[in-house]
Amino acid sequence: MATELVDNFDWDNVGASGFGGNYSADERARMEQMYGDTLTTVQEEEVIKGTVVGITDRDVILNIGFKSDGLVSLAEFRDLPDLKIGDEVEVFIEDQEDQNGQLILSRKKAKIKQAWKAIYDALEMDTILEGVVKRRTKGGLIMELDGVEAFLPGSQIDVKPIRDFDIYVGRRMEVKVVKINSAFDNVVVSHKVLIEKDLEQQREAILNNLEKGQILEGNIKNMTNFGVFIDLGGVDGLLHITDISWGRIAHPSEVLTLDQKLNIVVLDFDEAKKRISLGLKQLTPHPWDSLPADLQPGSKVSGRIVNVADYGAFMEVVPGVEGLIHVSEMSWSQHLRNPQDFIKQGDTVEAQILTLDREDRKMSLGIKQMTEDPWTRGDFATTYAVGSKHSGLVRNLTNFGLFVELEEGVDGLVHVSDLSWTKKIKHPSEMVKVGDRLDVVVLELDLGARRLALGHKQLEENPWDTFATVFTPGSTHRATITEKSERGAVLELPYGIEGFAYPKGLVKEDGSNAESGEALDFRVTEFSKEDRRIVLSHTAVYNSAAAAEDDSRNAKFKKKTNAKGGDAQGEGKMSDLKKQTEDKSTLGDLDALSALRDQMMGNERKAGEQKLKAAAAAKVENPAAGPDNSQELADGNASAEEAAKTAATIANTDGEQTPPASTSDEANA
């Protein structure tokens, strides 16, 4: 049959019509349609299904209905170890024809594109995806969702804080897509939202059945400085640090640990805000209820200082029972100081119970009672007898004086007027400051009132007795103006004494006014030992009229002083001498007496100046020896008193003594 066909074949006709020329137009069209139906129109970057037609050592051959088959690396089928010819898989068309005319396909890219489509659909439809945790990263985990990496934050892993992320690596987890960043191809997922939905029903059930005083079981979820959060099974409660223990603790970790399971009691809850306050110490009896009955005021106890405040310190007598040691009960000193000067937190001290109120659960303690009160000491009156000298620490300054601490708990007041004989001190800060040591002498002691009056200037003899013989009215001295105001000027006189000059006494001979810093001669117009006051005038030095006016005013001042029974500016002895002889004196006697008085006053003044110069020189050589120079001043005063006694002896001879000849002759003339 085959031979017959060959023999009858018209070879000439073939050559004449060409290849396929024996098909009619209809037959040709029908044939082209049949061939076209076997091919598929494909586009690049499209996902399409293909059939496995061959498997080699390196590639998988796929038929996608295109004019040629495509190749895919066998490595992209690792997840399909049972792959065989005839299986259908989805692939991604990378290139319809490369430089070799080969169709390029990728199963990996097909999976990624399909995964992104599933991710976008999951975000839009709020559906659940499943993935594998690949590794841990900073702040969370990296998951793979069908080839696409997604970030699972640590806060979105579970409803409770996760401290070890490594336990989730390699685990399959269901998540929900919460955020997609298309620009950077970032995906954020959450596993916590799935758990919260399951816990919402549990939370509602717990809150509906919650009551104050109810005892629940929970796990410690988190710790902070102010307390711990406890998971009660879907809802969290706060156990404040003050409700953990009856005793005082600095941090919950001292008695509790994370993930610890414990029983707690419900103290309060806010249903609207879903806040629950829990307590642990309330499950045990209060320590005050088991406080020993033999503890009474006056009992001595030992304990640990658990807190130090500005006003005192708290001591834990037994765990859960604290007493306050007020700062005033820390020392017998009357000057309140910082409690930190006496006690530090953590110290173990002994104290005495001062008050104890078991009903209000309050206790006050004192530590100064552990030592003897210095004011009740047997030798106190002898140690601080009037006239005794001491050295103390300046503790406080006031407008009226300063307080000196002679020993712990023994303070005395030095009035501002008892600081210096020669200077008018307006405030103690002009002379001393807090923390300085000051030598004092006891002026007054009142044991009942616990009061000591002290003096500083009394360590030296009153120099005004000597000043009275030096700065006599009418005498002239060199002085420097140290301060000037509308009322007048303060003058610095020799021997460290201050004087005062009124404005009219500051007019100089050329008519100008003396200014601060100038050193001029001044004439003494007034002297008051009792008031420690010296008034001087520069004008009276060169103006006789001004001097006469000052002398007249000074005479009135002396007369007024004598009328009150006072000493007329250190001249009382001479006034008495004149009074004793005025009934039988003659003109010559009066002149003689006047000359004698001038001689005596001159001697007293010279003696006084010598004493002051000697005292000043001694202080320059040894400044600390000021109080020891009192004997020298006393000797000078004794010399002046001897001269006065001699004058009185002359006056009491009833005229039997003859005045000096020169004086009598002048009187007779």
Short mmCIF file of N, CA, C and O in Angstrom, two decimals, residues 602-646:
data_model
loop_
_atom_site.label_atom_id
_atom_site.label_comp_id
_atom_site.label_asym_id
_atom_site.label_seq_id
_atom_site.Cartn_x
_atom_site.Cartn_y
_atom_site.Cartn_z
N GLY A 602 46.85 116.66 134.71
CA GLY A 602 47.92 116.40 133.75
C GLY A 602 48.65 115.11 134.06
O GLY A 602 48.99 114.34 133.17
N ASN A 603 48.89 114.88 135.37
CA ASN A 603 49.56 113.63 135.75
C ASN A 603 48.70 112.42 135.40
O ASN A 603 49.20 111.39 134.94
N GLU A 604 47.39 112.54 135.68
CA GLU A 604 46.49 111.41 135.37
C GLU A 604 46.47 111.13 133.87
O GLU A 604 46.45 109.98 133.42
N ARG A 605 46.44 112.21 133.09
CA ARG A 605 46.39 112.02 131.64
C ARG A 605 47.66 111.36 131.13
O ARG A 605 47.61 110.44 130.31
N LYS A 606 48.80 111.81 131.64
CA LYS A 606 50.06 111.20 131.21
C LYS A 606 50.11 109.73 131.61
O LYS A 606 50.53 108.87 130.84
N ALA A 607 49.64 109.44 132.83
CA ALA A 607 49.64 108.04 133.28
C ALA A 607 48.70 107.20 132.42
O ALA A 607 49.01 106.06 132.06
N GLY A 608 47.54 107.76 132.10
CA GLY A 608 46.59 107.02 131.26
C GLY A 608 47.14 106.76 129.88
O GLY A 608 46.99 105.66 129.33
N GLU A 609 47.78 107.77 129.27
CA GLU A 609 48.35 107.58 127.95
C GLU A 609 49.44 106.52 127.96
O GLU A 609 49.55 105.70 127.04
N GLN A 610 50.25 106.53 129.03
CA GLN A 610 51.31 105.52 129.13
C GLN A 610 50.72 104.12 129.23
O GLN A 610 51.21 103.17 128.62
N LYS A 611 49.66 104.00 130.01
CA LYS A 611 49.01 102.68 130.14
C LYS A 611 48.46 102.20 128.80
O LYS A 611 48.64 101.05 128.42
N LEU A 612 47.75 103.08 128.08
CA LEU A 612 47.15 102.68 126.80
C LEU A 612 48.22 102.34 125.78
O LEU A 612 48.08 101.39 125.00
N LYS A 613 49.30 103.11 125.76
CA LYS A 613 50.38 102.81 124.83
C LYS A 613 51.03 101.47 125.14
O LYS A 613 51.35 100.68 124.25
N ALA A 614 51.22 101.22 126.43
CA ALA A 614 51.83 99.95 126.83
C ALA A 614 50.92 98.77 126.47
O ALA A 614 51.37 97.74 125.99
N ALA A 615 49.60 98.96 126.70
CA ALA A 615 48.66 97.88 126.38
C ALA A 615 48.62 97.64 124.88
O ALA A 615 48.56 96.50 124.40
N ALA A 616 48.63 98.74 124.08
CA ALA A 616 48.61 98.58 122.63
C ALA A 616 49.86 97.88 122.14
O ALA A 616 49.81 97.02 121.26
N ALA A 617 51.02 98.25 122.71
CA ALA A 617 52.27 97.60 122.30
C ALA A 617 52.26 96.12 122.65
O ALA A 617 52.73 95.28 121.89
N ALA A 618 51.72 95.81 123.82
CA ALA A 618 51.66 94.39 124.23
C ALA A 618 50.77 93.59 123.29
O ALA A 618 51.05 92.45 122.96
N LYS A 619 49.66 94.19 122.84
CA LYS A 619 48.76 93.48 121.94
C LYS A 619 49.39 93.28 120.56
O LYS A 619 49.14 92.29 119.89
N VAL A 620 50.22 94.26 120.13
CA VAL A 620 50.89 94.09 118.84
C VAL A 620 51.87 92.93 118.89
O VAL A 620 51.98 92.12 117.98
N GLU A 621 52.59 92.81 120.03
CA GLU A 621 53.55 91.72 120.18
C GLU A 621 52.86 90.38 120.36
O GLU A 621 53.29 89.37 119.85
N ASN A 622 51.75 90.39 121.10
CA ASN A 622 51.04 89.14 121.37
C ASN A 622 49.54 89.43 121.36
O ASN A 622 48.96 89.72 122.39
N PRO A 623 48.89 89.37 120.16
CA PRO A 623 47.47 89.72 120.08
C PRO A 623 46.58 88.87 120.95
O PRO A 623 45.55 89.31 121.42
N ALA A 624 46.95 87.61 121.18
CA ALA A 624 46.10 86.72 121.97
C ALA A 624 46.17 87.02 123.45
O ALA A 624 45.41 86.47 124.24
N ALA A 625 47.07 87.88 123.87
CA ALA A 625 47.27 88.13 125.30
C ALA A 625 46.55 89.38 125.76
O ALA A 625 46.89 89.95 126.79
N GLY A 626 45.52 89.82 124.98
CA GLY A 626 44.80 91.04 125.35
C GLY A 626 44.25 91.02 126.76
O GLY A 626 44.49 91.93 127.56
N PRO A 627 43.49 89.98 127.17
CA PRO A 627 42.90 89.96 128.51
C PRO A 627 43.94 89.93 129.62
O PRO A 627 43.65 90.29 130.75
N ASP A 628 45.20 89.51 129.33
CA ASP A 628 46.20 89.39 130.39
C ASP A 628 46.84 90.73 130.74
O ASP A 628 47.66 90.81 131.64
N ASN A 629 46.52 91.80 130.02
CA ASN A 629 47.11 93.11 130.28
C ASN A 629 46.30 93.91 131.28
O ASN A 629 46.55 95.08 131.50
N SER A 630 45.27 93.32 131.86
CA SER A 630 44.40 94.05 132.78
C SER A 630 45.15 94.52 134.01
O SER A 630 44.84 95.56 134.59
N GLN A 631 46.16 93.77 134.43
CA GLN A 631 46.89 94.15 135.63
C GLN A 631 47.65 95.45 135.42
O GLN A 631 47.73 96.30 136.29
N GLU A 632 48.16 95.65 134.21
CA GLU A 632 48.90 96.87 133.92
C GLU A 632 47.97 98.07 133.98
O GLU A 632 48.32 99.12 134.52
N LEU A 633 46.76 97.92 133.42
CA LEU A 633 45.80 99.02 133.49
C LEU A 633 45.40 99.29 134.93
O LEU A 633 45.21 100.44 135.35
N ALA A 634 45.24 98.24 135.71
CA ALA A 634 44.86 98.42 137.12
C ALA A 634 45.95 99.18 137.86
O ALA A 634 45.67 100.04 138.71
N ASP A 635 47.22 98.91 137.55
CA ASP A 635 48.31 99.63 138.21
C ASP A 635 48.26 101.10 137.86
O ASP A 635 48.49 101.98 138.71
N GLY A 636 47.93 101.42 136.59
CA GLY A 636 47.84 102.82 136.19
C GLY A 636 46.73 103.53 136.91
O GLY A 636 46.87 104.68 137.36
N ASN A 637 45.57 102.85 137.06
CA ASN A 637 44.45 103.45 137.78
C ASN A 637 44.81 103.67 139.24
O ASN A 637 44.40 104.65 139.86
N ALA A 638 45.58 102.78 139.81
CA ALA A 638 45.98 102.94 141.21
C ALA A 638 46.83 104.18 141.38
O ALA A 638 46.71 104.91 142.36
N SER A 639 47.69 104.48 140.38
CA SER A 639 48.51 105.69 140.46
C SER A 639 47.65 106.94 140.46
O SER A 639 47.88 107.89 141.21
N ALA A 640 46.62 106.92 139.60
CA ALA A 640 45.72 108.08 139.55
C ALA A 640 44.98 108.24 140.86
O ALA A 640 44.76 109.35 141.36
N GLU A 641 44.54 107.14 141.46
CA GLU A 641 43.81 107.23 142.73
C GLU A 641 44.72 107.74 143.84
O GLU A 641 44.28 108.50 144.73
N GLU A 642 45.99 107.38 143.84
CA GLU A 642 46.93 107.87 144.85
C GLU A 642 47.08 109.38 144.74
O GLU A 642 47.14 110.11 145.74
N ALA A 643 47.13 109.90 143.48
CA ALA A 643 47.25 111.35 143.30
C ALA A 643 46.02 112.06 143.82
O ALA A 643 46.10 113.12 144.45
N ALA A 644 44.84 111.47 143.61
CA ALA A 644 43.61 112.09 144.10
C ALA A 644 43.59 112.10 145.61
O ALA A 644 43.13 113.06 146.25
N LYS A 645 44.05 110.98 146.23
CA LYS A 645 44.10 110.94 147.69
C LYS A 645 45.03 112.02 148.24
O LYS A 645 44.77 112.64 149.28
N THR A 646 46.14 112.30 147.59
CA THR A 646 47.08 113.34 148.03
C THR A 646 46.42 114.70 148.00
O THR A 646 46.56 115.51 148.94
#
